[in-house]
Tab-separated table of C-alpha atoms and ligand atoms in Angstrom:
chain	number	residue	atom	x	y	z
A	1487	MET	CA	175.400	13.894	155.150
A	1488	VAL	CA	172.579	11.455	155.192
A	1489	GLN	CA	173.216	7.864	154.088
A	1490	VAL	CA	170.887	6.137	151.822
A	1491	THR	CA	170.293	2.826	151.619
A	1492	THR	CA	168.694	0.951	148.960
A	1493	PRO	CA	165.630	-1.042	149.464
A	1494	ARG	CA	165.519	-4.572	149.197
A	1495	PRO	CA	163.645	-5.976	145.876
A	1496	PRO	CA	159.800	-4.838	145.734
A	1497	ASP	CA	157.327	-7.891	146.456
A	1498	THR	CA	155.472	-8.974	142.664
A	1499	GLY	CA	151.890	-9.417	143.122
A	1500	ASN	CA	151.304	-6.673	145.790
A	1501	ARG	CA	150.581	-2.887	145.558
A	1502	ARG	CA	153.310	-0.895	146.333
A	1503	TRP	CA	153.149	2.223	148.445
A	1504	LEU	CA	155.733	4.464	149.327
A	1505	VAL	CA	155.279	6.162	152.384
A	1506	THR	CA	157.415	8.911	153.357
A	1507	GLY	CA	158.069	9.925	157.214
A	1508	CYS	CA	156.654	6.647	159.018
A	1509	CYS	CA	159.433	6.636	161.631
A	1510	GLY	CA	157.512	10.077	163.092
A	1511	PHE	CA	153.782	9.517	165.177
A	1512	ILE	CA	151.221	9.177	162.213
A	1513	GLY	CA	153.000	7.351	159.827
A	1514	THR	CA	154.118	4.578	162.680
A	1515	ASN	CA	150.606	4.209	163.162
A	1516	PHE	CA	149.535	4.172	159.639
A	1517	VAL	CA	152.809	1.192	158.550
A	1518	ARG	CA	150.598	-0.915	161.887
A	1519	MET	CA	147.328	-0.504	160.056
A	1520	LEU	CA	147.989	-1.593	156.891
A	1521	LEU	CA	150.604	-3.998	157.936
A	1522	ALA	CA	147.955	-5.629	160.319
A	1523	ASP	CA	145.384	-6.101	156.726
A	1524	PRO	CA	146.717	-9.149	154.975
A	1525	GLN	CA	145.021	-7.613	151.831
A	1526	GLY	CA	147.177	-4.430	152.417
A	1527	PRO	CA	150.270	-2.898	150.334
A	1528	ALA	CA	153.844	-3.595	151.099
A	1529	ILE	CA	155.345	-0.287	152.147
A	1530	LEU	CA	159.081	1.430	151.293
A	1531	ASN	CA	159.169	3.667	154.304
A	1532	LEU	CA	161.624	6.700	153.579
A	1533	ASP	CA	162.258	8.551	156.246
A	1534	CYS	CA	166.119	10.361	157.476
A	1535	LEU	CA	165.245	10.167	161.051
A	1536	THR	CA	165.187	13.452	162.702
A	1537	TYR	CA	164.511	14.134	166.050
A	1538	ALA	CA	161.073	13.005	166.000
A	1539	GLY	CA	161.418	9.939	164.309
A	1540	ARG	CA	162.380	6.552	165.899
A	1541	ARG	CA	163.397	3.365	163.273
A	1542	GLU	CA	162.570	1.060	166.125
A	1543	ASN	CA	158.731	2.331	165.743
A	1544	LEU	CA	158.773	-0.330	163.385
A	1545	ALA	CA	161.705	-2.528	163.790
A	1546	GLU	CA	159.694	-5.491	164.630
A	1547	PHE	CA	158.514	-5.325	160.701
A	1548	GLU	CA	161.750	-5.069	159.283
A	1549	SER	CA	161.603	-8.991	158.519
A	1550	ASN	CA	158.390	-8.293	157.369
A	1551	PRO	CA	158.407	-9.017	153.317
A	1552	ARG	CA	155.830	-6.261	153.444
A	1553	TYR	CA	157.788	-3.572	155.279
A	1554	HIS	CA	161.016	-2.103	153.841
A	1555	PHE	CA	163.001	0.967	155.358
A	1556	SER	CA	164.880	3.282	153.382
A	1557	LEU	CA	167.044	5.903	155.368
A	1558	GLY	CA	167.154	9.378	153.146
A	1559	ASP	CA	166.495	12.708	153.168
A	1560	ILE	CA	163.369	13.954	150.958
A	1561	GLY	CA	165.232	17.087	150.204
A	1562	ASN	CA	167.689	14.970	148.507
A	1563	ALA	CA	166.789	14.637	145.072
A	1564	GLU	CA	168.899	11.525	144.505
A	1565	ALA	CA	167.848	9.563	147.490
A	1566	VAL	CA	164.330	10.407	146.286
A	1567	GLU	CA	165.427	9.399	142.624
A	1568	THR	CA	166.631	5.804	144.300
A	1569	ALA	CA	163.715	5.151	146.388
A	1570	PHE	CA	161.283	5.420	143.514
A	1571	ALA	CA	163.669	3.401	140.881
A	1572	SER	CA	164.038	0.537	142.753
A	1573	PHE	CA	160.921	0.366	144.918
A	1574	ARG	CA	158.551	1.348	141.469
A	1575	PRO	CA	155.431	2.512	143.652
A	1576	HIS	CA	151.782	2.466	142.629
A	1577	ALA	CA	151.207	5.210	144.988
A	1578	VAL	CA	153.168	7.796	147.563
A	1579	VAL	CA	151.490	8.933	150.966
A	1580	HIS	CA	153.179	11.935	151.866
A	1581	PHE	CA	153.783	12.204	155.690
A	1582	ALA	CA	157.088	13.576	155.869
A	1583	ALA	CA	157.762	17.377	157.583
A	1584	GLU	CA	159.142	19.073	160.110
A	1585	SER	CA	155.945	19.223	162.390
A	1586	HIS	CA	156.014	21.659	166.007
A	1587	VAL	CA	154.729	24.691	165.227
A	1588	ASP	CA	156.833	26.130	168.255
A	1589	ARG	CA	160.326	24.963	166.726
A	1590	SER	CA	159.267	27.031	163.201
A	1591	ILE	CA	158.888	29.982	165.476
A	1592	GLY	CA	162.682	29.413	166.432
A	1593	ASP	CA	163.970	28.658	162.928
A	1594	ALA	CA	161.725	27.802	159.825
A	1595	SER	CA	164.696	26.969	157.358
A	1596	GLN	CA	164.372	22.975	157.924
A	1597	PHE	CA	160.325	23.717	157.652
A	1598	ILE	CA	160.935	25.019	154.264
A	1599	HIS	CA	163.275	22.627	153.455
A	1600	THR	CA	161.300	19.601	153.836
A	1601	ASN	CA	157.447	20.636	153.627
A	1602	VAL	CA	157.873	22.867	150.591
A	1603	GLY	CA	161.160	21.592	148.817
A	1604	GLY	CA	160.994	18.134	149.825
A	1605	THR	CA	157.154	18.426	148.630
A	1606	GLN	CA	158.514	19.253	145.298
A	1607	ILE	CA	161.101	16.499	144.858
A	1608	LEU	CA	158.376	13.786	145.892
A	1609	LEU	CA	156.274	15.367	143.260
A	1610	ASP	CA	158.634	15.537	140.435
A	1611	ALA	CA	159.834	11.907	141.408
A	1612	ALA	CA	156.262	10.964	141.060
A	1613	ARG	CA	155.719	12.321	138.238
A	1614	ARG	CA	158.554	10.944	136.421
A	1615	HIS	CA	157.419	7.266	137.617
A	1616	SER	CA	154.049	7.608	136.709
A	1617	VAL	CA	152.582	6.946	140.035
A	1618	GLU	CA	148.919	6.780	140.210
A	1619	ARG	CA	147.704	8.430	142.977
A	1620	PHE	CA	149.513	10.918	145.458
A	1621	LEU	CA	148.615	11.720	148.558
A	1622	GLN	CA	149.534	15.138	150.565
A	1623	VAL	CA	149.256	14.440	154.260
A	1624	SER	CA	148.348	17.887	155.575
A	1625	THR	CA	146.479	19.909	158.707
A	1626	ASP	CA	143.915	22.283	159.377
A	1627	GLU	CA	146.389	24.616	160.187
A	1628	VAL	CA	146.965	26.162	156.654
A	1629	TYR	CA	143.062	26.900	156.994
A	1630	GLY	CA	144.517	29.725	159.879
A	1631	SER	CA	142.158	30.495	162.495
A	1632	LEU	CA	138.489	30.906	163.585
A	1633	GLY	CA	136.894	32.790	166.030
A	1634	PRO	CA	133.763	30.962	168.200
A	1635	THR	CA	131.587	29.956	165.209
A	1636	GLY	CA	131.609	27.979	162.060
A	1637	SER	CA	134.096	25.481	160.549
A	1638	PHE	CA	136.639	25.660	157.773
A	1639	ARG	CA	135.396	23.813	154.466
A	1640	GLU	CA	137.649	22.227	151.660
A	1641	ASP	CA	137.306	25.623	149.931
A	1642	SER	CA	137.815	27.894	152.884
A	1643	PRO	CA	140.806	30.223	151.570
A	1644	MET	CA	144.079	29.223	153.067
A	1645	ALA	CA	145.285	31.910	155.897
A	1646	PRO	CA	148.696	30.233	157.425
A	1647	ASN	CA	149.719	32.032	160.634
A	1648	SER	CA	152.470	30.327	162.121
A	1649	PRO	CA	155.736	29.092	159.890
A	1650	TYR	CA	154.862	25.518	160.438
A	1651	ALA	CA	151.378	26.267	159.001
A	1652	ALA	CA	152.614	28.519	155.995
A	1653	SER	CA	155.366	25.484	155.029
A	1654	LYS	CA	152.570	23.381	154.822
A	1655	ALA	CA	150.541	25.356	152.990
A	1656	GLY	CA	153.257	25.768	150.038
A	1657	GLY	CA	153.499	21.986	150.102
A	1658	ASP	CA	149.998	21.852	149.576
A	1659	LEU	CA	149.896	24.421	146.451
A	1660	LEU	CA	152.690	22.780	145.092
A	1661	ALA	CA	151.191	19.187	144.852
A	1662	ARG	CA	147.794	21.599	143.424
A	1663	ALA	CA	150.080	22.796	140.580
A	1664	ALA	CA	151.427	19.796	139.885
A	1665	GLY	CA	148.179	17.904	139.339
A	1666	LYS	CA	146.832	20.988	136.990
A	1667	THR	CA	150.253	21.600	135.404
A	1668	HIS	CA	151.265	17.984	134.712
A	1669	GLY	CA	147.850	16.165	135.601
A	1670	LEU	CA	149.693	14.358	138.669
A	1671	PRO	CA	146.834	12.438	140.308
A	1672	VAL	CA	146.983	14.318	143.486
A	1673	ILE	CA	144.800	13.978	146.276
A	1674	ILE	CA	145.363	16.240	149.484
A	1675	THR	CA	143.920	15.234	153.433
A	1676	ARG	CA	144.052	18.008	155.655
A	1677	GLY	CA	143.567	16.422	159.059
A	1678	SER	CA	142.688	18.151	162.470
A	1679	ASN	CA	145.036	17.592	165.724
A	1680	ASN	CA	146.117	13.950	165.891
A	1681	TYR	CA	146.542	12.160	169.413
A	1682	GLY	CA	147.713	8.329	170.498
A	1683	PRO	CA	150.495	6.316	170.719
A	1684	TYR	CA	154.215	7.371	169.554
A	1685	GLN	CA	153.289	10.956	169.515
A	1686	PHE	CA	156.746	12.854	169.965
A	1687	PRO	CA	156.551	14.560	173.950
A	1688	GLU	CA	156.945	17.987	172.254
A	1689	LYS	CA	152.853	18.020	171.765
A	1690	LEU	CA	150.707	19.191	174.021
A	1691	ILE	CA	149.022	15.509	174.614
A	1692	PRO	CA	152.232	13.513	175.398
A	1693	LEU	CA	153.840	16.367	177.172
A	1694	ALA	CA	150.823	16.618	179.729
A	1695	ILE	CA	150.903	12.882	180.212
A	1696	ALA	CA	154.515	12.877	181.093
A	1697	ASN	CA	155.095	15.598	182.979
A	1698	ALA	CA	151.701	14.277	185.104
A	1699	SER	CA	153.502	11.083	185.220
A	1700	ALA	CA	156.461	12.608	187.168
A	1701	ASP	CA	154.674	15.143	189.089
A	1702	ARG	CA	155.911	17.564	186.739
A	1703	THR	CA	154.111	21.076	185.832
A	1704	ILE	CA	152.071	21.565	182.700
A	1705	PRO	CA	152.595	24.945	180.820
A	1706	LEU	CA	149.466	25.965	179.166
A	1707	TYR	CA	149.687	28.855	176.998
A	1708	GLY	CA	147.717	31.905	177.593
A	1709	THR	CA	143.833	31.798	178.532
A	1710	GLY	CA	143.795	27.968	177.672
A	1711	LEU	CA	140.789	28.637	176.279
A	1712	ASN	CA	142.051	28.050	172.285
A	1713	VAL	CA	139.819	25.441	170.799
A	1714	ARG	CA	141.479	22.582	169.391
A	1715	ASN	CA	139.457	19.424	167.266
A	1716	TRP	CA	141.107	16.415	168.007
A	1717	ILE	CA	141.165	13.120	166.294
A	1718	HIS	CA	142.796	9.760	167.358
A	1719	VAL	CA	145.384	8.755	164.983
A	1720	GLU	CA	143.447	5.750	163.853
A	1721	ASP	CA	140.807	7.474	162.774
A	1722	HIS	CA	143.051	10.201	160.829
A	1723	CYS	CA	145.169	6.961	159.085
A	1724	ARG	CA	141.416	5.261	157.840
A	1725	GLY	CA	140.495	8.562	156.551
A	1726	ILE	CA	143.856	8.419	154.616
A	1727	VAL	CA	143.472	5.495	153.158
A	1728	ALA	CA	139.748	6.024	152.277
A	1729	ALA	CA	140.823	9.125	150.406
A	1730	LEU	CA	143.864	7.365	148.657
A	1731	GLU	CA	141.935	4.275	148.008
A	1732	ARG	CA	138.380	6.213	147.283
A	1733	GLY	CA	139.475	10.259	146.606
A	1734	GLU	CA	138.960	12.276	143.507
A	1735	PRO	CA	142.475	13.194	142.219
A	1736	GLY	CA	142.452	16.789	142.109
A	1737	ARG	CA	140.172	17.303	145.279
A	1738	VAL	CA	141.009	17.891	148.683
A	1739	TYR	CA	139.487	16.113	151.760
A	1740	ASN	CA	138.824	17.450	155.328
A	1741	LEU	CA	139.517	14.508	158.020
A	1742	GLY	CA	138.242	16.500	161.315
A	1743	GLY	CA	137.704	14.322	164.494
A	1744	ALA	CA	134.491	14.761	166.551
A	1745	ASP	CA	135.676	16.588	169.890
A	1746	GLU	CA	136.776	20.396	169.751
A	1747	VAL	CA	137.949	21.075	173.376
A	1748	ALA	CA	139.606	24.031	174.669
A	1749	ASN	CA	143.215	23.805	175.930
A	1750	LEU	CA	142.601	23.841	179.860
A	1751	ASP	CA	139.172	21.497	179.491
A	1752	LEU	CA	141.190	19.244	177.523
A	1753	LEU	CA	144.314	19.349	180.346
A	1754	GLU	CA	141.147	18.993	183.357
A	1755	GLN	CA	139.860	15.577	181.399
A	1756	LEU	CA	143.446	14.247	181.217
A	1757	LEU	CA	144.505	14.964	184.665
A	1758	SER	CA	141.337	13.527	185.778
A	1759	ILE	CA	141.768	10.032	183.714
A	1760	MET	CA	145.495	10.061	185.434
A	1761	GLY	CA	143.801	10.916	188.549
A	1762	LYS	CA	146.270	13.697	188.993
A	1763	SER	CA	145.509	16.866	190.262
A	1764	THR	CA	144.640	20.317	188.464
A	1765	THR	CA	147.416	22.072	190.519
A	1766	LEU	CA	149.623	20.955	188.212
A	1767	ILE	CA	148.949	23.451	185.586
A	1768	ARG	CA	150.131	26.389	185.367
A	1769	ARG	CA	149.678	29.287	182.754
A	1770	VAL	CA	152.595	30.655	181.054
A	1771	ALA	CA	153.319	33.149	178.295
A	1772	ASP	CA	151.118	33.128	175.170
A	1773	ARG	CA	152.750	31.424	171.542
A	1774	PRO	CA	153.198	34.052	169.242
A	1775	GLY	CA	150.771	34.068	166.449
A	1776	HIS	CA	148.580	31.366	168.529
A	1777	ASP	CA	145.566	30.163	166.797
A	1778	MET	CA	142.262	30.556	168.492
A	1779	ARG	CA	140.286	27.789	167.660
A	1780	TYR	CA	140.297	24.982	164.855
A	1781	SER	CA	136.948	23.113	163.700
A	1782	LEU	CA	136.920	20.926	160.330
A	1783	ASP	CA	133.983	20.375	158.336
A	1784	SER	CA	134.297	17.015	157.183
A	1785	THR	CA	131.165	16.396	155.140
A	1786	ARG	CA	132.778	15.875	151.842
A	1787	ALA	CA	134.862	12.932	153.296
A	1788	HIS	CA	131.832	11.713	154.953
A	1789	GLN	CA	129.604	11.430	151.831
A	1790	GLU	CA	132.254	10.966	149.300
A	1791	LEU	CA	134.847	8.579	151.196
A	1792	GLY	CA	132.230	7.279	153.619
A	1793	TRP	CA	134.680	8.426	156.248
A	1794	ARG	CA	133.735	9.078	159.839
A	1795	PRO	CA	135.539	9.081	162.903
A	1796	ARG	CA	134.761	6.405	165.324
A	1797	ILE	CA	136.804	7.024	168.657
A	1798	ARG	CA	135.546	9.615	170.653
A	1799	LEU	CA	137.929	11.975	173.045
A	1800	SER	CA	136.819	10.410	176.149
A	1801	GLU	CA	137.851	6.969	175.169
A	1802	GLY	CA	140.620	7.424	173.146
A	1803	MET	CA	142.486	9.589	175.721
A	1804	ALA	CA	141.998	7.204	178.462
A	1805	ALA	CA	143.734	4.616	175.726
A	1806	THR	CA	146.242	7.159	175.107
A	1807	VAL	CA	147.601	7.277	179.008
A	1808	GLU	CA	147.400	3.275	179.195
A	1809	TRP	CA	149.420	3.093	176.432
A	1810	TYR	CA	152.226	5.841	177.264
A	1811	GLN	CA	152.122	4.458	180.862
A	1812	ARG	CA	152.744	0.699	179.412
A	1813	ASN	CA	155.857	2.273	177.672
A	1814	ALA	CA	157.228	4.494	180.040
A	1815	ALA	CA	160.821	3.469	178.121
A	1816	TRP	CA	159.100	4.895	174.925
A	1817	LEU	CA	158.646	8.107	176.735
A	1818	GLU	CA	161.874	7.833	178.856
A	1819	LYS	CA	164.135	7.158	175.588
A	1820	ALA	CA	162.575	10.207	173.811
A	1821	HIS	CA	163.496	12.337	176.851
A	1822	ASP	CA	167.207	12.755	175.822
A	1823	THR	CA	169.641	15.174	176.376
A	1824	SER	CA	168.365	17.162	173.132
A	1825	PHE	CA	165.024	16.944	174.135
A	1826	GLN	CA	165.816	18.189	177.796
A	1827	ASP	CA	167.733	21.072	175.571
A	1828	TYR	CA	164.655	21.883	173.652
A	1829	TYR	CA	162.366	21.923	176.871
A	1830	ARG	CA	164.573	24.151	179.048
A	1831	GLN	CA	165.387	26.538	175.847
A	1832	GLN	CA	161.131	26.334	175.339
A	1833	TYR	CA	159.775	26.848	178.746
A	1834	GLU	CA	162.111	27.635	181.568
A	1835	SER	CA	161.739	31.522	181.287
A	1836	ARG	CA	158.138	30.957	180.384
A	1837	LEU	CA	157.470	28.921	183.468
A	1838	ALA	CA	159.970	31.205	185.888
A	1839	GLY	CA	157.996	34.542	184.732
A	1840	GLU	CA	154.300	32.952	185.004
A	1841	GLY	CA	154.134	29.735	186.948
A	1842	LYS	CA	151.251	29.896	188.722
A	1843	PRO	CA	148.669	27.086	189.557
A	1844	VAL	CA	145.257	27.614	187.292
A	1845	THR	CA	142.449	26.962	189.763
A	1846	ALA	CA	139.845	28.255	187.287
A	1847	LYS	CA	138.938	29.504	184.476
A	1848	ALA	CA	140.362	33.135	182.819
B	903	NAD	P1	156.486	13.576	163.284
B	903	NAD	O1	157.086	15.181	163.592
B	903	NAD	O2	155.634	12.831	164.733
B	903	NAD	O3	157.076	13.015	162.080
B	903	NAD	C1	157.753	13.387	161.008
B	903	NAD	C2	158.348	12.131	160.302
B	903	NAD	O4	158.894	12.651	159.175
B	903	NAD	C3	159.580	11.840	161.350
B	903	NAD	O5	160.079	10.575	160.936
B	903	NAD	C4	161.069	12.256	160.489
B	903	NAD	O6	162.180	11.608	160.422
B	903	NAD	C5	160.653	12.342	159.217
B	903	NAD	N1	161.303	13.663	158.473
B	903	NAD	C6	161.469	14.889	158.723
B	903	NAD	N2	162.258	15.538	157.973
B	903	NAD	C7	162.311	14.611	156.474
B	903	NAD	C8	163.122	14.556	155.561
B	903	NAD	N3	163.420	15.942	155.245
B	903	NAD	N4	163.149	13.734	155.087
B	903	NAD	C9	162.524	12.464	155.227
B	903	NAD	N5	161.949	12.197	156.339
B	903	NAD	C10	161.428	13.133	157.373
B	903	NAD	O7	155.291	14.461	162.554
B	903	NAD	P2	153.596	13.680	162.442
B	903	NAD	O8	153.067	14.572	163.536
B	903	NAD	O9	153.488	11.982	162.641
B	903	NAD	O10	152.698	14.254	161.454
B	903	NAD	C11	152.987	13.358	160.105
B	903	NAD	C12	152.189	14.270	159.037
B	903	NAD	O11	151.113	14.664	159.269
B	903	NAD	C13	153.231	15.877	158.706
B	903	NAD	O12	152.904	16.009	157.445
B	903	NAD	C14	152.192	16.796	159.276
B	903	NAD	O13	151.712	18.206	158.584
B	903	NAD	C15	150.570	15.736	159.190
B	903	NAD	N6	149.546	16.434	160.085
B	903	NAD	C16	149.815	16.252	161.566
B	903	NAD	C17	148.982	16.527	162.484
B	903	NAD	C18	149.228	15.900	163.883
B	903	NAD	O14	148.513	16.297	164.635
B	903	NAD	N7	150.255	15.652	164.527
B	903	NAD	C19	147.955	16.839	162.026
B	903	NAD	C20	147.424	17.086	160.561
B	903	NAD	C21	148.384	16.803	159.402
B	904	TYD	P1	150.580	21.066	170.182
B	904	TYD	O1	150.331	20.357	170.187
B	904	TYD	O2	151.847	21.756	169.531
B	904	TYD	O3	149.556	21.559	168.583
B	904	TYD	P2	148.980	22.712	167.418
B	904	TYD	O4	150.109	23.809	167.840
B	904	TYD	O5	149.714	21.743	166.205
B	904	TYD	O6	147.794	22.489	167.721
B	904	TYD	O7	149.249	21.929	170.646
B	904	TYD	C1	148.055	22.421	170.940
B	904	TYD	C2	147.213	23.309	171.473
B	904	TYD	O8	148.080	23.000	172.926
B	904	TYD	C3	147.758	24.484	170.768
B	904	TYD	O9	146.616	25.227	171.066
B	904	TYD	C4	148.924	25.136	172.068
B	904	TYD	C5	148.811	24.766	173.661
B	904	TYD	N1	149.944	23.961	173.846
B	904	TYD	C6	149.983	24.417	175.573
B	904	TYD	O10	149.418	25.198	176.096
B	904	TYD	N2	151.384	24.093	176.035
B	904	TYD	C7	152.446	23.453	175.544
B	904	TYD	O11	153.412	23.223	176.267
B	904	TYD	C8	152.013	22.646	174.119
B	904	TYD	C9	153.232	22.453	173.644
B	904	TYD	C10	150.534	23.484	173.283
């Protein structure tokens, strides 16, 4: 049973944004960016603190009158109503989600609860409370997988391949329907693969940094030729603000990074930055349904929002390595017993079966 805490009274005079899931990776970076701007809004962070949420990521701001934390599950209509009624937000930015593809393959139920059911509960509350903007934070994974050429545009068909991607597509369609049917001013952003500080080490880049730092092997799925379109989390967060402030209700905006890299090349670059040997990379059994390539065409965001990514992968990855090295205690804490159980379950048989060092491309 999730405990619901009542938020402190809102600031008067400021804009108020209810932001879900800010104790996770992107939400933490988003709040830090907004609070660094003296003209920024007051924020209510509604988060139920799953394994991926850490309240201490933002604890230093709990005495800041512009930041409020409320412990609550977006799948619980009562908790959501309490948050809206007490904070009276002008806008909603919806990050909260189950976000890891591999976990969705094992059990999709929590993905449906949060990414589909929770999104509908938020949309209903936003409508009841007449919010001026609802921004659904989504992903390029809703479009499915590409061959060697081309990029997804906002009018590309949705063809999700993993339970995670399907649950995000479900949330996007419900958000669209709330706009069409009820006139809720909904904007959807679809970001590409994010990296940067505070990312939970189940995802490729922080997992590789953590393992390489301890001279542990790094599991590479399948051929390692799968391509991801990487975006630094700060660029993504700036794009979300641009879409919220300058986007048109009813519209979707792709927010893609400037770099498209195969996983094997990415790991080689990362290990070179860290001064570690590529013999740490182990090719292991592939992820079922593994999407081959993502690439976003973000022309609409460039033209209509005046947004472009600024941080190239080589620069962003070096800064990210440095952040994890400076924050070894943060990483250590993420490696608790439940993560170790997850890691064993996810990787032990894969590593035992095929764990040969990768010395050349497949
Ligand atoms: P994350 O897993 O790091 O964090 C998710 C946060 O949501 C956590 O704080 C968690 O406690 C909270 N949460 C989960 N279920 C909740 C519930 N039922 N009620 C309240 N809070 C709940 O995720 P992230 O990587 O920061 O992703 C944030 C959003 O951005 C997600 O919607 C994701 O689909 C989207 N996105 C992520 C990426 C990426 O590369 N990480 C790319 C594009 C879009
Ligand atoms: P991930 O960080 O899980 O993001 P997503 O699945 O949302 O793209 O994975 C990024 C890529 O790295 C993806 O192609 C799967 C691959 N991968 C590995 O090769 N090994 C790993 O241990 C993980 C977690 C991912």
